[in-house]
Amino acid sequence: MAPSISTFITVVAWATCTLLFEKYHAVELAATSESSAALQLERNALLHTGWWSSNQTGNNSGHCQWDGIDCNARGNVIAIHRTYASLGGKLKLNFSSFPNLVRLDLVGNEFQGSIPFEIGTLSKLSHLHLGFNNLIGEIPLSIGNLKNLVSLSLENNRFTGQIPSSIGCLTNLSYLSLSWNQINGSIPMEIGNLKSLKSLHLASNNLTGPIPTSLGDCYALTELSLSRNYLDGSIPHHIIDLYWLDSIDVSHNFLSGEISVELGRASSLSILDFSFNKLTGSIPPHFSFIKEVNLSYNSLKGQIPVDYGWYYDRYHTPDTLIGNEDLCGQSMGFPPCPPARNNSVGRTVKIMVPIAMFIGFFVLWCFLLLKCVVKKTLPESTKAKNGDLFSIWNYDGHIAYEDVIRATEDFDIKHCIGTGGYGSVYRAELPNGKVVALKKLHRLEAENPTFDTSFRNEVKVLTKIRHRNIIKFHGFCLHKRCMFLIYEYIERGSLFWVLNTHVEAVQLDWRKRMNIIKGIADALYYMHHECIPVIVHRDISSNNILLNSKLEAFVSDFGTAKLLDSDSSNQTLIVGTYGYVAPELAYTMIVTEKCDVYSFGMVVLEILMGKHPGEFLNSLSSSHSQDVMLNELLDHRPPPFNHLVAHDIFLVAMIAFACLRTKPKSRPTMKCVFRELLSRKKPIAKPLHTISIWQLRNQETYLVGESETQS
């Protein structure tokens, strides 16, 4: 009996093991088959996009070997990164085929259409980058399903609609950029749920309503950019409590209310831009620790704090404060603050005012009488020798005629730094340490009625204007011995000189060139649209654009500028620099703002090419221009540019050719030009080597709408 029982047990054990092994093997085969099917599904989905050439896909190589594909150990796709590959078309990726996808980076591919709702199925996705495309429609609600998302970048597309409230579900999000779209509505309160958010960029959209107070709950926030929207209300105090906040830009909105005093104690801040809003009240103290502050173009009032940053001194109006007419302080551009009122002497003041007025009138009468007597008694030779000393004038009252003579050693040639259209330019260091530039008419020029008219015209124009990109005018002298104008000294000289000096031109990288173009446009926009009457420069050229030590642009030389009179024909002689003058002046002799627009277009092309474009433009025929690509036009001396600058180059090139249209009415206004330069809402251009000059010259629909309505 024992052997039979033992044999039975052995047989049963063997049979059980065999069944278990077969079952395990079947499960393993099924899993392998399922994995193989999943991998094949991924491969087919990638092939369907058409994003890879047949050279890669046709040799039966595994898709994990294709460009821009990363896989895990099992062969599943975990990353797709195809940036600036000009893929085009719609975003036809079957998202459900990639359950293991962690990173999707498709920046700068000119994709069209909308983001499919199915993107919400990518539950493991941590990085989603679809910026710099032509995507439209609304951001899908399903994006809130991507709970593992750390970085979301959808900037520079054409998205409309509102920011979905489901974005508040992305609690792991660290970086969010939706800038340069057409998103409207308000910023959702749910954004305060993003406790891990460090960078928030919503600039250049159509957002309205107040800044949500819930942003104060984003404790990790270091960068906040909400500029160029339509936000209103006050700046929430909660934002100031963000300990790690390094930069905040809410410029170009409609924000109102006062700036919180607590902001001056936010020790982590290094960049603060509240410019172009409707803020009121005074400037909080303790701003000196912030590296960059811009409060310009608000309605601030009161005294400028003595610790308002390192850029505030007693001789200059801080550009970061211009446009606040009710501020006062100890600088040349602001009136001094009145002394504090003492109510205890109010009655004495009331008594003294009439007495002071009487004494003042009496002194004035005596002064006029004395001047009349002196004029009658002085010999003619003495008057001719001294000239009319009462005509020496300046802004701050501290630049005396004698100081100028001593500083230039009576206009010694060693202080001469150049010659202008109607005089020589000198560098002078005044006793207070301030360096100025003097444009002096020589004696023969001063006696020439044409030069005298230009001199007086420049004084007339420059006393009416003040702008950050227009050379600052400190004063003038109409002495019979000599006539001169006093300007701010601009260190680097003219744009023409910089572009024609190799060492200087190399330093003038593409970002600086774009900023120079924006600065010139800003100045012309101010002259054409914010000055009454309108001021037309009539001689915009690279010689009349000066660059300071930071390579910022300043429009200069207003000797030929004209104040447009709406009640006259505005006929004029042809003036300006050859190669920059608008063609219509030759047969109409009528000056308009569009003359400056044409000259601006020439300067822009000169900045892009590194030389005057006249010879190039004259050589272009319609057929030849089809063969010349934009990248061939560009100056080769600056360092290479990235995709962001390539977008700017494409934009300013389009603007330049629009400004150079033959018919004045078809040119854009400077208001339109300046708005386009700031908006950055245009889609990314094609690669510059694929854009022909013929295409740029024939963009007849670009920047026309506003130009024809405002011509």
XYZ file of C-alpha atoms in Angstrom, residues 311-680:
370
model
C 18.970 105.955 -10.659
C 17.459 109.012 -8.944
C 19.721 112.049 -8.697
C 19.220 115.778 -8.503
C 20.032 116.418 -12.150
C 17.877 113.907 -13.986
C 14.238 113.060 -14.135
C 14.097 109.286 -13.584
C 12.620 107.749 -16.734
C 10.934 105.330 -14.380
C 8.786 108.181 -13.033
C 7.881 110.210 -16.116
C 4.195 110.624 -16.810
C 3.369 111.377 -13.135
C 2.699 115.079 -13.341
C 1.974 115.652 -9.637
C 5.271 114.317 -8.289
C 7.833 116.714 -6.912
C 11.450 116.470 -5.872
C 14.923 117.850 -6.271
C 15.502 117.031 -9.948
C 15.616 119.071 -13.118
C 12.415 117.510 -14.494
C 10.160 118.011 -11.387
C 9.084 120.975 -9.661
C 10.499 121.293 -6.144
C 8.129 120.286 -3.335
C 6.496 123.173 -1.510
C 7.475 123.595 2.142
C 5.211 122.024 4.724
C 2.352 124.310 5.664
C 2.387 125.732 9.186
C -1.156 126.572 10.293
C 0.121 128.645 13.213
C 1.391 131.316 10.829
C -1.587 131.259 8.487
C -2.813 134.676 9.592
C 0.668 136.186 9.149
C 0.830 134.724 5.618
C -2.496 136.328 4.709
C -1.177 139.706 5.857
C 2.211 139.332 4.187
C 0.952 138.244 0.752
C -0.456 141.666 -0.280
C 2.669 143.377 1.063
C 4.917 140.980 -0.865
C 2.906 141.532 -4.039
C 3.238 145.307 -3.664
C 7.013 145.038 -3.091
C 7.321 142.674 -6.063
C 5.522 145.027 -8.429
C 7.592 147.934 -7.148
C 10.893 146.058 -7.692
C 9.786 144.956 -11.174
C 8.890 148.538 -12.096
C 12.279 149.767 -10.853
C 14.079 147.001 -12.799
C 12.321 147.865 -16.056
C 13.004 151.552 -15.536
C 16.679 150.860 -14.827
C 17.003 148.654 -17.920
C 15.474 151.397 -20.043
C 17.895 154.000 -18.641
C 20.917 151.693 -19.142
C 19.877 150.979 -22.715
C 19.740 154.715 -23.477
C 23.002 155.624 -21.753
C 25.319 152.757 -22.822
C 27.473 153.543 -25.857
C 26.567 151.654 -28.984
C 30.012 149.991 -29.081
C 29.512 148.561 -25.564
C 26.118 147.036 -26.426
C 27.488 145.476 -29.595
C 30.417 144.016 -27.700
C 28.479 142.425 -24.849
C 25.416 141.372 -26.794
C 21.999 140.808 -25.228
C 22.925 138.990 -22.004
C 19.282 138.721 -20.947
C 18.632 136.121 -23.657
C 20.783 133.414 -22.023
C 18.251 130.821 -20.840
C 18.225 127.272 -19.495
C 15.945 124.785 -17.740
C 17.386 124.651 -14.252
C 19.018 128.055 -13.883
C 22.384 126.509 -12.965
C 24.111 126.439 -16.353
C 25.686 129.868 -16.691
C 27.204 131.276 -19.854
C 30.546 131.714 -18.129
C 30.557 128.036 -17.067
C 30.132 126.960 -20.688
C 32.983 129.202 -21.868
C 35.326 127.893 -19.155
C 34.355 124.239 -19.715
C 35.078 124.450 -23.455
C 38.041 126.816 -23.055
C 36.185 129.278 -25.268
C 35.148 126.496 -27.652
C 38.649 125.154 -28.203
C 38.793 122.577 -31.006
C 40.103 119.892 -28.631
C 36.641 119.779 -27.053
C 34.923 119.377 -30.438
C 33.431 115.884 -30.939
C 31.754 116.343 -34.323
C 29.954 118.594 -36.748
C 26.225 118.803 -37.302
C 24.004 120.159 -40.043
C 24.519 123.765 -39.014
C 27.301 123.866 -36.426
C 29.922 122.017 -34.388
C 29.259 119.824 -31.357
C 31.363 120.125 -28.196
C 31.667 118.077 -25.023
C 31.675 120.162 -21.848
C 32.027 119.157 -18.202
C 30.384 121.784 -16.002
C 31.581 122.755 -12.494
C 28.921 120.546 -10.888
C 30.362 117.505 -12.681
C 27.575 117.198 -15.206
C 28.663 116.479 -18.782
C 26.641 118.109 -21.569
C 26.841 118.409 -25.329
C 26.840 121.839 -26.970
C 25.795 122.470 -30.556
C 27.317 125.807 -31.521
C 26.708 127.883 -34.643
C 29.855 129.447 -36.045
C 29.783 133.186 -36.545
C 29.234 132.982 -40.301
C 26.470 130.413 -39.809
C 24.805 132.536 -37.154
C 24.569 135.384 -39.673
C 22.957 133.089 -42.252
C 19.136 133.450 -42.036
C 18.655 129.766 -42.895
C 20.812 128.524 -40.018
C 19.332 131.078 -37.655
C 15.839 129.839 -38.552
C 16.871 126.208 -37.950
C 18.377 127.152 -34.593
C 15.251 128.943 -33.408
C 13.062 126.138 -34.780
C 14.953 123.518 -32.794
C 14.566 125.564 -29.617
C 10.853 125.994 -30.311
C 10.287 122.269 -30.803
C 12.479 120.934 -28.006
C 10.938 123.205 -25.390
C 7.581 121.567 -26.128
C 8.561 117.914 -25.770
C 10.060 115.539 -23.219
C 10.328 111.808 -23.800
C 12.650 109.023 -22.701
C 13.795 108.352 -26.289
C 14.201 111.994 -27.324
C 17.432 113.745 -26.453
C 17.019 115.894 -23.330
C 17.288 119.623 -23.987
C 18.841 121.664 -21.145
C 18.867 125.145 -22.623
C 20.211 127.596 -25.192
C 22.068 130.859 -25.593
C 21.212 133.641 -28.054
C 24.287 135.736 -27.321
C 25.507 137.880 -30.204
C 28.997 136.562 -29.669
C 27.855 132.976 -30.163
C 24.702 130.892 -30.348
C 24.553 127.387 -28.907
C 22.145 124.674 -27.730
C 22.753 122.574 -24.601
C 21.804 118.874 -24.641
C 22.247 115.769 -22.586
C 25.560 114.135 -23.512
C 25.034 110.758 -25.260
C 28.149 108.609 -24.919
C 28.218 106.169 -27.854
C 27.482 108.613 -30.662
C 25.267 108.032 -33.671
C 23.666 104.793 -34.815
C 25.341 105.354 -38.196
C 28.783 105.378 -36.579
C 28.087 102.255 -34.512
C 26.770 100.294 -37.518
C 29.789 101.306 -39.591
C 32.374 100.435 -36.927
C 32.967 96.676 -36.818
C 33.873 96.431 -33.116
C 30.814 98.453 -32.133
C 28.470 96.617 -34.529
C 29.431 93.231 -33.058
C 28.367 94.468 -29.605
C 25.055 95.593 -31.068
C 23.398 92.177 -30.759
C 19.920 91.429 -32.105
C 18.140 92.022 -28.814
C 19.716 95.490 -28.541
C 18.825 96.215 -32.178
C 15.198 95.328 -31.499
C 15.180 97.639 -28.474
C 16.637 100.477 -30.562
C 13.827 100.045 -33.112
C 11.221 100.097 -30.341
C 12.790 103.218 -28.824
C 12.677 105.124 -32.124
C 9.081 103.997 -32.692
C 8.126 105.107 -29.184
C 9.558 108.594 -29.775
C 7.799 109.017 -33.142
C 4.522 107.704 -31.687
C 4.801 110.368 -28.987
C 5.523 113.145 -31.512
C 2.752 112.124 -33.919
C -0.014 111.136 -31.511
C 0.595 112.717 -28.100
C 1.921 116.168 -28.986
C -0.396 119.079 -29.787
C 0.242 120.260 -32.408
C 1.672 117.200 -34.126
C 5.455 117.266 -34.577
C 7.026 115.815 -37.729
C 10.785 115.366 -37.462
C 11.465 115.364 -41.243
C 15.053 114.085 -40.859
C 14.911 110.634 -39.263
C 18.172 108.916 -40.241
C 20.835 106.773 -38.589
C 22.941 109.924 -38.158
C 20.235 111.511 -36.026
C 19.703 108.495 -33.750
C 22.129 108.629 -30.806
C 23.028 105.689 -28.547
C 23.976 105.921 -24.879
C 26.278 103.615 -22.912
C 23.490 101.012 -22.661
C 22.906 101.236 -26.434
C 19.480 102.808 -25.931
C 18.193 105.054 -28.718
C 17.572 108.821 -28.605
C 16.118 110.840 -31.477
C 18.079 114.076 -31.983
C 18.515 117.060 -34.338
C 15.174 118.833 -34.531
C 16.439 121.708 -36.676
C 14.115 120.751 -39.538
C 11.179 119.550 -37.425
C 7.780 120.990 -38.263
C 4.699 121.604 -36.155
C 1.763 120.533 -38.296
C -1.014 123.085 -38.583
C -4.428 121.588 -39.337
C -5.561 124.931 -40.775
C -2.815 125.224 -43.393
C -1.561 123.262 -46.369
C 1.708 122.266 -44.602
C 3.641 122.816 -47.809
C 7.393 122.705 -47.331
C 10.727 122.690 -49.054
C 12.357 119.279 -49.399
C 14.552 118.793 -46.329
C 16.136 115.766 -44.723
C 18.937 113.326 -45.468
C 19.321 111.832 -48.921
C 18.228 108.198 -48.924
C 15.662 108.615 -46.141
C 13.257 111.195 -47.618
C 9.757 109.979 -48.537
C 9.231 109.930 -52.338
C 5.969 111.898 -52.312
C 7.759 115.050 -51.104
C 9.314 115.393 -54.566
C 5.957 116.057 -56.246
C 3.539 117.139 -53.495
C 5.845 119.309 -51.334
C 3.406 118.577 -48.489
C 4.765 117.176 -45.244
C 2.735 114.675 -43.185
C 3.465 112.167 -40.433
C 3.814 109.507 -43.149
C 7.097 111.164 -44.217
C 8.583 110.169 -40.851
C 7.038 106.694 -41.201
C 8.899 106.169 -44.477
C 12.200 107.341 -42.965
C 11.601 105.035 -39.984
C 11.211 102.085 -42.368
C 14.573 102.902 -43.967
C 16.291 103.082 -40.567
C 14.758 99.751 -39.508
C 16.112 98.042 -42.630
C 19.468 99.691 -42.013
C 19.533 98.214 -38.499
C 18.642 94.756 -39.847
C 21.178 94.878 -42.699
C 23.946 96.755 -40.906
C 24.152 99.253 -43.766
C 21.922 101.650 -45.674
C 19.401 99.610 -47.725
C 19.112 102.025 -50.671
C 21.335 100.151 -53.097
C 19.677 96.844 -52.205
C 16.140 98.220 -52.647
C 17.022 99.797 -55.989
C 18.408 96.509 -57.283
C 15.320 94.506 -56.424
C 12.980 93.559 -59.216
C 9.786 91.655 -58.486
C 11.296 88.485 -59.917
C 14.657 88.829 -58.215
C 13.106 89.518 -54.812
C 11.440 86.115 -54.885
C 14.886 84.536 -54.739
C 16.263 86.676 -51.881
C 15.455 85.268 -48.457
C 15.150 87.285 -45.262
C 18.094 85.569 -43.587
C 20.329 86.670 -46.499
C 19.408 90.286 -45.793
C 20.565 90.288 -42.175
C 23.809 91.698 -40.807
C 26.157 88.756 -40.166
C 28.248 90.499 -37.484
C 26.038 90.100 -34.369
C 26.031 86.762 -32.499
C 23.415 84.196 -33.642
C 19.859 84.744 -32.438
C 17.373 82.384 -30.787
C 13.798 81.666 -31.826
C 12.371 84.530 -29.760
C 14.545 87.077 -31.529
C 13.785 85.410 -34.887
C 10.126 86.201 -34.219
C 11.018 89.847 -33.559
C 13.165 90.076 -36.695
C 10.314 88.729 -38.812
C 7.899 91.214 -37.231
C 10.085 94.306 -37.679
C 10.962 93.271 -41.244
C 7.248 93.137 -42.087
C 6.756 96.512 -40.411
C 9.719 98.036 -42.281
C 8.409 97.056 -45.715
C 4.918 98.243 -44.742
C 6.428 101.640 -43.817
C 8.206 101.833 -47.192
C 5.079 101.539 -49.322
C 5.002 104.106 -52.113
C 1.537 105.461 -51.317
C 1.516 107.381 -48.008
C -2.028 106.288 -47.195
C -1.054 102.626 -47.357
C 1.695 103.077 -44.759
C 0.809 102.376 -41.124
C 0.701 105.125 -38.530
C 3.360 105.152 -35.832
C 0.611 104.377 -33.344
C -0.114 101.175 -35.227
C 3.596 100.362 -35.551
C 4.307 100.931 -31.871
C 1.296 98.862 -30.827
C 2.436 95.944 -32.978
C 5.985 96.113 -31.635
C 4.702 95.893 -28.080
C 1.866 93.399 -28.491
C 3.961 90.396 -29.611
